[in-house]
Steps between C-alpha positions, in 0.01 A plus 500: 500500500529496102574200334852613432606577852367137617732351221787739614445628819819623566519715249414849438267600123661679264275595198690555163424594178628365243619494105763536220568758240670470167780794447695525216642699261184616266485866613211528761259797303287690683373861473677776412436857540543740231376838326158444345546374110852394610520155432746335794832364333662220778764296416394110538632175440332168424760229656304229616758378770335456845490396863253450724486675882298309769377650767322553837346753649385505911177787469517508872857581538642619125776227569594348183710254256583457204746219305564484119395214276569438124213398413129440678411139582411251772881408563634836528131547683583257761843626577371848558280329776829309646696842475158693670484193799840532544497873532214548736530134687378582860155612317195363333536616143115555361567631131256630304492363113349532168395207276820483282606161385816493701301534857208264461809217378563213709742661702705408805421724764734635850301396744523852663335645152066475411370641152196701525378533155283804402205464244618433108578791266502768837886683471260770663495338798834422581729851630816345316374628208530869610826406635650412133304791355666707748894370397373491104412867531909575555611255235289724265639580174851389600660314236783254655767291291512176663306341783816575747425880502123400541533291815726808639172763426275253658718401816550901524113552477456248787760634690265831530208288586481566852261288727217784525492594167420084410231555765378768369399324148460206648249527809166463366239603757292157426818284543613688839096495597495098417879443688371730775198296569697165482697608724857509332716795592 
């Protein structure tokens, strides 16, 4: 028995992944495709207004969720965790984090909810990261007048994330190997 099922053995593991991403209304660039010695003309904008989407992502399952912040601190931190304990409460909530100031804060934690931090300067490691590359890649090159009409693109793009498609980015064979052998299903 692992250390967290003696401290809550009544409830089931559910490992998480976990981070935030800034979206605003500088145009996301990326490539373009064009002619050869056609240079690519894209209309952009350089607005710096922003929000920030926090997220988590289940590797296991694809299950998923996602709240919108203002900004990225401990506070609004900590009341992601509240909203995350409250939405999965008949589970233990293991959540995979980075390093950033706002998770290693004193912080007060759901006691349904355990940080797992993953080695300094490592976005590599954590499948979140493919996640918001993944819902970037559709806000590419789309140039949007106020924040409003952003948060519709992005609750549109979530709407077509679909369980087994978060899987599918998400599942890396060395976390399902390491979950596997732990026995969490």
């Amino acid at each position: 028995m692992s250390l967290l099922q003696w401290t809550h053995p009544d409830l089931p593991i559910r490992y998480w992944c976990q981070d935030e991403s800034r979206l605003g209304l500088k145009t996301e660039l990326g490539r373009v495709i064009t002619a050869p010695g056609v240079k690519p003309i894209q209309r952009i904008q350089w607005q710096r207004s922003a929000f920030y989407l926090y997220g988590i992502v289940e590797p296991q399952t694809g299950d998923s969720f996602f709240y919108e912040f203002s900004h990225l601190d401990a506070i609004c931190f900590e009341q992601f965790l509240k909203l995350v304990s409250q939405a999965f409460p008949t589970n233990l909530n293991v959540i995979q984090v980075d390093n950033a100031p706002a998770h290693t804060a004193e912080l007060e934690m759901p006691d349904n909810v355990v940080l797992l931090f993953q080695p300094p300067h490592s976005p590599e490691l954590n499948p979140i990261e493919r996640v918001w590359q993944d819902i970037k890649v559709d806000l590419k090159g789309e140039v949007f007048k106020t924040l409003d009409s952003l948060r519709e693109a992005v609750r549109e793009v979530l709407g077509y994330l679909t369980p087994e498609w978060i899987a599918s980015l998400s599942s890396y064979p060395h976390i399902l190997s390491a979950l596997s052998v732990a026995g969490i299903n």
